[in-house]
Amino acid sequence: MRTHEMLNQEYKVLTLDSRRTPMHELISTMLSHRTNHADEVNAYNTMLERFGDWEGVLQASEEELADAISTTRYPGQKAPQIQQTLRIIKEERGDINIDFLADMPLEEAMAWLTRLPGVGPKTATLLLLFNFKKPVLPVDTHVFRVSQRVGLIGAKVTANKAHDILLDMLPKDATTLFNFHKHLFWHGQKVCTWSYPKCEKCVLSGLCNYYNAVRAKGIDRAA
Ligand code: SF4
């Protein structure tokens, strides 16, 4: 796919190495919802400093946990979701550990994860790709917006459907999918921003539907 090749050149190809344990990735991704990275990291560290480990987080009162993660948005919703998730993992697996997902077939692992409170397809695919190198594609707001503007997906496609459409266009290889996700994420953060995309600096302008249809004709507004 041309978009993928051009962004590989622009941002360089990365090696897929998980920096965080699966439990760290799962809970951090839950904390990150509508929250910037620094505040998510702050909440994660505060939570473990105060309660010691996952068992301590599980045993804390809901109010104490909400206070520890108060740098994130919606701590009052996230605290019970995190505790319920930890409780389910412990009850089902006997331990607060999700390393078993490495050996679970992909569809089963997706279904298991998305049954957890506060875990949707985006969190599940991030975890399965980053930590277990399974061939899925996390479609967050940046990946979705850039894909739509370039024209890889149609204007009426939902985020869940976008996952299947984009996956069909790419090799089912975890490193490729990781790079595609990361590159579109960065591109959406830095260049193809929501409010005013910097099309004049964009390597994708030559193949971008939005640029050709709107910006090149001088209509000065965001998609
Ligand atoms: S040309 Fe503009 S709209 Fe298209 S991908 Fe680049 S920044 Fe986004």
PDB file of C-alpha atoms and ligand atoms in Angstrom:
ATOM      1  CA  MET A   1       0.000   0.000   0.000  1.00  0.00           C
ATOM      2  CA  ARG A   2       1.452   3.365  -1.079  1.00  0.00           C
ATOM      3  CA  THR A   3       0.480   5.226   2.116  1.00  0.00           C
ATOM      4  CA  HIS A   4       2.260   2.616   4.189  1.00  0.00           C
ATOM      5  CA  GLU A   5       5.411   2.733   2.032  1.00  0.00           C
ATOM      6  CA  MET A   6       5.601   6.537   2.153  1.00  0.00           C
ATOM      7  CA  LEU A   7       5.145   6.688   5.919  1.00  0.00           C
ATOM      8  CA  ASN A   8       7.788   3.963   6.365  1.00  0.00           C
ATOM      9  CA  GLN A   9      10.198   6.278   4.562  1.00  0.00           C
ATOM     10  CA  GLU A  10       9.088   9.333   6.491  1.00  0.00           C
ATOM     11  CA  TYR A  11       9.164   7.840  10.000  1.00  0.00           C
ATOM     12  CA  LYS A  12      11.496   4.826   9.536  1.00  0.00           C
ATOM     13  CA  VAL A  13      10.610   1.209  10.256  1.00  0.00           C
ATOM     14  CA  LEU A  14      10.500   0.293  13.944  1.00  0.00           C
ATOM     15  CA  THR A  15      11.158  -3.041  15.621  1.00  0.00           C
ATOM     16  CA  LEU A  16       8.211  -4.425  17.559  1.00  0.00           C
ATOM     17  CA  ASP A  17       9.434  -4.876  21.128  1.00  0.00           C
ATOM     18  CA  SER A  18       6.983  -4.580  23.983  1.00  0.00           C
ATOM     19  CA  ARG A  19       8.233  -2.074  26.514  1.00  0.00           C
ATOM     20  CA  ARG A  20       5.593  -2.928  29.092  1.00  0.00           C
ATOM     21  CA  THR A  21       4.250  -6.136  30.596  1.00  0.00           C
ATOM     22  CA  PRO A  22       0.778  -7.217  29.406  1.00  0.00           C
ATOM     23  CA  MET A  23      -0.843  -6.150  32.722  1.00  0.00           C
ATOM     24  CA  HIS A  24       0.934  -2.789  32.524  1.00  0.00           C
ATOM     25  CA  GLU A  25      -0.260  -2.293  28.931  1.00  0.00           C
ATOM     26  CA  LEU A  26      -3.838  -3.287  29.773  1.00  0.00           C
ATOM     27  CA  ILE A  27      -4.272  -0.997  32.779  1.00  0.00           C
ATOM     28  CA  SER A  28      -2.303   1.892  31.218  1.00  0.00           C
ATOM     29  CA  THR A  29      -4.468   1.759  28.120  1.00  0.00           C
ATOM     30  CA  MET A  30      -7.596   1.881  30.296  1.00  0.00           C
ATOM     31  CA  LEU A  31      -6.148   4.913  32.093  1.00  0.00           C
ATOM     32  CA  SER A  32      -5.215   6.610  28.811  1.00  0.00           C
ATOM     33  CA  HIS A  33      -8.797   7.059  27.616  1.00  0.00           C
ATOM     34  CA  ARG A  34      -9.196  10.810  26.836  1.00  0.00           C
ATOM     35  CA  THR A  35      -6.019  11.497  28.819  1.00  0.00           C
ATOM     36  CA  ASN A  36      -2.599  12.677  27.662  1.00  0.00           C
ATOM     37  CA  HIS A  37       0.416  10.410  28.035  1.00  0.00           C
ATOM     38  CA  ALA A  38       2.091  12.302  30.917  1.00  0.00           C
ATOM     39  CA  ASP A  39      -1.099  12.239  33.023  1.00  0.00           C
ATOM     40  CA  GLU A  40      -1.642   8.547  32.262  1.00  0.00           C
ATOM     41  CA  VAL A  41       1.919   7.697  33.379  1.00  0.00           C
ATOM     42  CA  ASN A  42       1.510   9.839  36.476  1.00  0.00           C
ATOM     43  CA  ALA A  43      -1.721   8.024  37.406  1.00  0.00           C
ATOM     44  CA  TYR A  44      -0.212   4.578  36.784  1.00  0.00           C
ATOM     45  CA  ASN A  45       2.863   5.301  38.920  1.00  0.00           C
ATOM     46  CA  THR A  46       0.871   6.920  41.732  1.00  0.00           C
ATOM     47  CA  MET A  47      -1.508   3.948  41.818  1.00  0.00           C
ATOM     48  CA  LEU A  48       1.280   1.383  42.190  1.00  0.00           C
ATOM     49  CA  GLU A  49       3.271   3.520  44.640  1.00  0.00           C
ATOM     50  CA  ARG A  50       0.204   3.840  46.890  1.00  0.00           C
ATOM     51  CA  PHE A  51      -1.088   0.273  46.678  1.00  0.00           C
ATOM     52  CA  GLY A  52       2.096  -1.710  45.955  1.00  0.00           C
ATOM     53  CA  ASP A  53       0.835  -4.267  43.430  1.00  0.00           C
ATOM     54  CA  TRP A  54      -2.330  -5.405  41.598  1.00  0.00           C
ATOM     55  CA  GLU A  55      -3.636  -7.146  44.698  1.00  0.00           C
ATOM     56  CA  GLY A  56      -3.241  -3.856  46.596  1.00  0.00           C
ATOM     57  CA  VAL A  57      -5.063  -1.962  43.824  1.00  0.00           C
ATOM     58  CA  LEU A  58      -7.865  -4.524  43.993  1.00  0.00           C
ATOM     59  CA  GLN A  59      -8.206  -4.233  47.776  1.00  0.00           C
ATOM     60  CA  ALA A  60      -8.153  -0.399  47.861  1.00  0.00           C
ATOM     61  CA  SER A  61     -11.454   1.399  48.280  1.00  0.00           C
ATOM     62  CA  GLU A  62     -12.968   2.774  45.082  1.00  0.00           C
ATOM     63  CA  GLU A  63     -12.534   6.342  46.397  1.00  0.00           C
ATOM     64  CA  GLU A  64      -8.841   5.773  47.227  1.00  0.00           C
ATOM     65  CA  LEU A  65      -8.198   4.367  43.771  1.00  0.00           C
ATOM     66  CA  ALA A  66     -10.095   7.194  42.045  1.00  0.00           C
ATOM     67  CA  ASP A  67      -7.960   9.663  44.017  1.00  0.00           C
ATOM     68  CA  ALA A  68      -4.715   7.916  42.987  1.00  0.00           C
ATOM     69  CA  ILE A  69      -5.645   8.093  39.300  1.00  0.00           C
ATOM     70  CA  SER A  70      -7.153  11.576  39.463  1.00  0.00           C
ATOM     71  CA  THR A  71      -4.756  12.980  36.838  1.00  0.00           C
ATOM     72  CA  THR A  72      -6.761  11.011  34.235  1.00  0.00           C
ATOM     73  CA  ARG A  73     -10.183  11.958  32.857  1.00  0.00           C
ATOM     74  CA  TYR A  74     -13.151  10.180  34.473  1.00  0.00           C
ATOM     75  CA  PRO A  75     -11.288   8.620  37.449  1.00  0.00           C
ATOM     76  CA  GLY A  76     -14.670   7.856  39.081  1.00  0.00           C
ATOM     77  CA  GLN A  77     -15.561   5.593  36.146  1.00  0.00           C
ATOM     78  CA  LYS A  78     -12.120   4.133  35.623  1.00  0.00           C
ATOM     79  CA  ALA A  79     -11.526   3.084  39.255  1.00  0.00           C
ATOM     80  CA  PRO A  80     -14.418   0.552  39.428  1.00  0.00           C
ATOM     81  CA  GLN A  81     -13.659  -0.675  35.890  1.00  0.00           C
ATOM     82  CA  ILE A  82     -10.029  -1.359  36.801  1.00  0.00           C
ATOM     83  CA  GLN A  83     -10.999  -3.162  40.015  1.00  0.00           C
ATOM     84  CA  GLN A  84     -13.671  -5.208  38.263  1.00  0.00           C
ATOM     85  CA  THR A  85     -11.152  -6.152  35.565  1.00  0.00           C
ATOM     86  CA  LEU A  86      -8.583  -7.231  38.185  1.00  0.00           C
ATOM     87  CA  ARG A  87     -11.268  -9.213  40.021  1.00  0.00           C
ATOM     88  CA  ILE A  88     -12.366 -11.065  36.878  1.00  0.00           C
ATOM     89  CA  ILE A  89      -8.778 -11.927  35.932  1.00  0.00           C
ATOM     90  CA  LYS A  90      -8.078 -13.228  39.437  1.00  0.00           C
ATOM     91  CA  GLU A  91     -11.300 -15.237  39.647  1.00  0.00           C
ATOM     92  CA  GLU A  92     -10.915 -16.783  36.199  1.00  0.00           C
ATOM     93  CA  ARG A  93      -7.158 -17.362  36.189  1.00  0.00           C
ATOM     94  CA  GLY A  94      -6.312 -17.665  39.909  1.00  0.00           C
ATOM     95  CA  ASP A  95      -3.713 -14.912  39.560  1.00  0.00           C
ATOM     96  CA  ILE A  96      -3.682 -11.302  38.321  1.00  0.00           C
ATOM     97  CA  ASN A  97      -1.723 -12.060  35.188  1.00  0.00           C
ATOM     98  CA  ILE A  98      -2.761 -12.200  31.524  1.00  0.00           C
ATOM     99  CA  ASP A  99       0.340 -13.831  30.007  1.00  0.00           C
ATOM    100  CA  PHE A 100      -1.907 -16.811  29.079  1.00  0.00           C
ATOM    101  CA  LEU A 101      -3.240 -14.737  26.148  1.00  0.00           C
ATOM    102  CA  ALA A 102      -0.027 -15.511  24.252  1.00  0.00           C
ATOM    103  CA  ASP A 103      -1.259 -19.090  23.723  1.00  0.00           C
ATOM    104  CA  MET A 104      -4.910 -18.275  23.094  1.00  0.00           C
ATOM    105  CA  PRO A 105      -6.187 -18.158  19.471  1.00  0.00           C
ATOM    106  CA  LEU A 106      -6.671 -14.589  18.235  1.00  0.00           C
ATOM    107  CA  GLU A 107     -10.473 -14.500  18.046  1.00  0.00           C
ATOM    108  CA  GLU A 108     -10.812 -16.122  21.455  1.00  0.00           C
ATOM    109  CA  ALA A 109      -8.329 -13.646  22.956  1.00  0.00           C
ATOM    110  CA  MET A 110     -10.238 -10.678  21.446  1.00  0.00           C
ATOM    111  CA  ALA A 111     -13.521 -12.015  22.805  1.00  0.00           C
ATOM    112  CA  TRP A 112     -12.013 -12.630  26.265  1.00  0.00           C
ATOM    113  CA  LEU A 113     -10.500  -9.160  26.497  1.00  0.00           C
ATOM    114  CA  THR A 114     -13.527  -7.244  25.230  1.00  0.00           C
ATOM    115  CA  ARG A 115     -15.683  -8.884  27.905  1.00  0.00           C
ATOM    116  CA  LEU A 116     -13.682  -6.991  30.536  1.00  0.00           C
ATOM    117  CA  PRO A 117     -15.269  -3.714  31.734  1.00  0.00           C
ATOM    118  CA  GLY A 118     -13.737  -0.661  30.058  1.00  0.00           C
ATOM    119  CA  VAL A 119     -11.926  -2.761  27.445  1.00  0.00           C
ATOM    120  CA  GLY A 120     -13.060  -2.127  23.875  1.00  0.00           C
ATOM    121  CA  PRO A 121     -11.596  -3.204  20.530  1.00  0.00           C
ATOM    122  CA  LYS A 122      -8.932  -0.472  20.595  1.00  0.00           C
ATOM    123  CA  THR A 123      -7.486  -1.545  23.962  1.00  0.00           C
ATOM    124  CA  ALA A 124      -7.732  -5.239  23.049  1.00  0.00           C
ATOM    125  CA  THR A 125      -5.965  -4.807  19.696  1.00  0.00           C
ATOM    126  CA  LEU A 126      -3.214  -2.627  21.204  1.00  0.00           C
ATOM    127  CA  LEU A 127      -2.488  -5.266  23.795  1.00  0.00           C
ATOM    128  CA  LEU A 128      -2.632  -8.200  21.404  1.00  0.00           C
ATOM    129  CA  LEU A 129      -0.383  -6.505  18.851  1.00  0.00           C
ATOM    130  CA  PHE A 130       2.144  -4.779  21.130  1.00  0.00           C
ATOM    131  CA  ASN A 131       2.543  -7.511  23.726  1.00  0.00           C
ATOM    132  CA  PHE A 132       1.662 -10.734  21.964  1.00  0.00           C
ATOM    133  CA  LYS A 133       2.547  -9.870  18.347  1.00  0.00           C
ATOM    134  CA  LYS A 134      -0.853 -11.012  17.093  1.00  0.00           C
ATOM    135  CA  PRO A 135      -1.886  -9.727  13.618  1.00  0.00           C
ATOM    136  CA  VAL A 136      -4.462  -7.051  14.519  1.00  0.00           C
ATOM    137  CA  LEU A 137      -4.564  -3.319  13.857  1.00  0.00           C
ATOM    138  CA  PRO A 138      -5.429  -0.838  16.624  1.00  0.00           C
ATOM    139  CA  VAL A 139      -7.571   1.920  15.090  1.00  0.00           C
ATOM    140  CA  ASP A 140      -7.490   4.942  17.363  1.00  0.00           C
ATOM    141  CA  THR A 141      -8.726   8.418  16.531  1.00  0.00           C
ATOM    142  CA  HIS A 142      -5.519   9.376  14.652  1.00  0.00           C
ATOM    143  CA  VAL A 143      -5.311   6.188  12.592  1.00  0.00           C
ATOM    144  CA  PHE A 144      -8.992   6.536  11.760  1.00  0.00           C
ATOM    145  CA  ARG A 145      -8.834  10.219  10.760  1.00  0.00           C
ATOM    146  CA  VAL A 146      -5.721   9.918   8.565  1.00  0.00           C
ATOM    147  CA  SER A 147      -7.069   6.760   6.861  1.00  0.00           C
ATOM    148  CA  GLN A 148     -10.344   8.507   6.137  1.00  0.00           C
ATOM    149  CA  ARG A 149      -8.789  11.708   4.786  1.00  0.00           C
ATOM    150  CA  VAL A 150      -6.330   9.867   2.577  1.00  0.00           C
ATOM    151  CA  GLY A 151      -9.199   7.748   1.274  1.00  0.00           C
ATOM    152  CA  LEU A 152      -8.231   4.297   2.532  1.00  0.00           C
ATOM    153  CA  ILE A 153     -11.675   4.048   4.147  1.00  0.00           C
ATOM    154  CA  GLY A 154     -14.931   5.712   3.182  1.00  0.00           C
ATOM    155  CA  ALA A 155     -16.549   8.650   4.947  1.00  0.00           C
ATOM    156  CA  LYS A 156     -19.280   6.535   6.554  1.00  0.00           C
ATOM    157  CA  VAL A 157     -17.127   3.642   7.770  1.00  0.00           C
ATOM    158  CA  THR A 158     -17.181   3.013  11.544  1.00  0.00           C
ATOM    159  CA  ALA A 159     -13.983   2.484  13.582  1.00  0.00           C
ATOM    160  CA  ASN A 160     -14.777  -1.221  14.025  1.00  0.00           C
ATOM    161  CA  LYS A 161     -15.329  -1.714  10.310  1.00  0.00           C
ATOM    162  CA  ALA A 162     -12.187   0.342   9.556  1.00  0.00           C
ATOM    163  CA  HIS A 163     -10.163  -2.293  11.415  1.00  0.00           C
ATOM    164  CA  ASP A 164     -11.296  -5.040   9.034  1.00  0.00           C
ATOM    165  CA  ILE A 165     -10.963  -2.915   5.875  1.00  0.00           C
ATOM    166  CA  LEU A 166      -7.427  -1.710   6.691  1.00  0.00           C
ATOM    167  CA  LEU A 167      -6.331  -5.156   7.845  1.00  0.00           C
ATOM    168  CA  ASP A 168      -7.408  -6.577   4.490  1.00  0.00           C
ATOM    169  CA  MET A 169      -5.076  -4.115   2.713  1.00  0.00           C
ATOM    170  CA  LEU A 170      -1.974  -4.994   4.736  1.00  0.00           C
ATOM    171  CA  PRO A 171       0.246  -8.072   5.184  1.00  0.00           C
ATOM    172  CA  LYS A 172      -0.823 -10.067   8.258  1.00  0.00           C
ATOM    173  CA  ASP A 173       2.507  -9.538   9.873  1.00  0.00           C
ATOM    174  CA  ALA A 174       2.735  -8.013  13.361  1.00  0.00           C
ATOM    175  CA  THR A 175       5.745  -5.781  12.621  1.00  0.00           C
ATOM    176  CA  THR A 176       4.065  -4.329   9.515  1.00  0.00           C
ATOM    177  CA  LEU A 177       0.830  -3.702  11.400  1.00  0.00           C
ATOM    178  CA  PHE A 178       2.723  -2.166  14.325  1.00  0.00           C
ATOM    179  CA  ASN A 179       4.531   0.234  11.989  1.00  0.00           C
ATOM    180  CA  PHE A 180       1.352   1.147  10.134  1.00  0.00           C
ATOM    181  CA  HIS A 181      -0.389   1.910  13.434  1.00  0.00           C
ATOM    182  CA  LYS A 182       2.521   3.913  14.873  1.00  0.00           C
ATOM    183  CA  HIS A 183       3.134   5.899  11.693  1.00  0.00           C
ATOM    184  CA  LEU A 184      -0.494   6.884  11.205  1.00  0.00           C
ATOM    185  CA  PHE A 185      -0.725   7.730  14.906  1.00  0.00           C
ATOM    186  CA  TRP A 186       2.304  10.041  14.726  1.00  0.00           C
ATOM    187  CA  HIS A 187       1.164  11.513  11.442  1.00  0.00           C
ATOM    188  CA  GLY A 188      -2.239  12.284  12.922  1.00  0.00           C
ATOM    189  CA  GLN A 189      -0.677  13.874  15.998  1.00  0.00           C
ATOM    190  CA  LYS A 190       1.918  15.990  14.205  1.00  0.00           C
ATOM    191  CA  VAL A 191       0.780  16.660  10.634  1.00  0.00           C
ATOM    192  CA  CYS A 192      -2.758  15.514   9.859  1.00  0.00           C
ATOM    193  CA  THR A 193      -4.185  17.160  12.958  1.00  0.00           C
ATOM    194  CA  TRP A 194      -7.928  17.311  13.518  1.00  0.00           C
ATOM    195  CA  SER A 195      -8.461  21.064  13.479  1.00  0.00           C
ATOM    196  CA  TYR A 196      -6.098  22.172  10.734  1.00  0.00           C
ATOM    197  CA  PRO A 197      -4.060  19.529   8.875  1.00  0.00           C
ATOM    198  CA  LYS A 198      -0.633  20.737   7.730  1.00  0.00           C
ATOM    199  CA  CYS A 199      -1.123  19.541   4.157  1.00  0.00           C
ATOM    200  CA  GLU A 200       1.668  21.728   2.821  1.00  0.00           C
ATOM    201  CA  LYS A 201       4.166  19.678   4.903  1.00  0.00           C
ATOM    202  CA  CYS A 202       2.572  16.287   4.279  1.00  0.00           C
ATOM    203  CA  VAL A 203       4.278  13.519   2.287  1.00  0.00           C
ATOM    204  CA  LEU A 204       0.864  12.016   1.530  1.00  0.00           C
ATOM    205  CA  SER A 205      -0.611  15.075  -0.193  1.00  0.00           C
ATOM    206  CA  GLY A 206      -0.093  13.617  -3.680  1.00  0.00           C
ATOM    207  CA  LEU A 207      -2.379  10.689  -2.944  1.00  0.00           C
ATOM    208  CA  CYS A 208      -4.727  12.224  -0.376  1.00  0.00           C
ATOM    209  CA  ASN A 209      -8.436  12.519  -1.211  1.00  0.00           C
ATOM    210  CA  TYR A 210      -8.976  15.326   1.272  1.00  0.00           C
ATOM    211  CA  TYR A 211      -6.083  17.362  -0.077  1.00  0.00           C
ATOM    212  CA  ASN A 212      -7.130  16.880  -3.678  1.00  0.00           C
ATOM    213  CA  ALA A 213     -10.802  17.516  -3.024  1.00  0.00           C
ATOM    214  CA  VAL A 214     -10.620  20.365  -0.545  1.00  0.00           C
ATOM    215  CA  ARG A 215      -7.278  22.009   0.180  1.00  0.00           C
ATOM    216  CA  ALA A 216      -5.897  22.039  -3.372  1.00  0.00           C
ATOM    217  CA  LYS A 217      -9.034  23.902  -4.458  1.00  0.00           C
ATOM    218  CA  GLY A 218      -8.417  26.543  -1.810  1.00  0.00           C
ATOM    219  CA  ILE A 219     -11.353  25.646   0.431  1.00  0.00           C
ATOM    220  CA  ASP A 220      -9.813  26.433   3.782  1.00  0.00           C
ATOM    221  CA  ARG A 221     -11.347  24.225   6.411  1.00  0.00           C
ATOM    222  CA  ALA A 222     -10.711  20.990   8.304  1.00  0.00           C
ATOM    223  CA  ALA A 223     -12.292  17.699   7.221  1.00  0.00           C
TER     224      ALA A 223
HETATM  225  S1  SF4 B   1      -2.523  15.899   2.757  1.00  0.00           S
HETATM  226 FE1  SF4 B   1      -3.487  16.911   4.510  1.00  0.00          FE
HETATM  227  S2  SF4 B   1      -5.400  15.818   4.879  1.00  0.00           S
HETATM  228 FE2  SF4 B   1      -4.109  14.531   3.568  1.00  0.00          FE
HETATM  229  S3  SF4 B   1      -3.030  13.167   4.980  1.00  0.00           S
HETATM  230 FE3  SF4 B   1      -1.726  14.939   4.610  1.00  0.00          FE
HETATM  231  S4  SF4 B   1      -2.192  16.394   6.248  1.00  0.00           S
HETATM  232 FE4  SF4 B   1      -3.845  14.866   6.175  1.00  0.00          FE
END
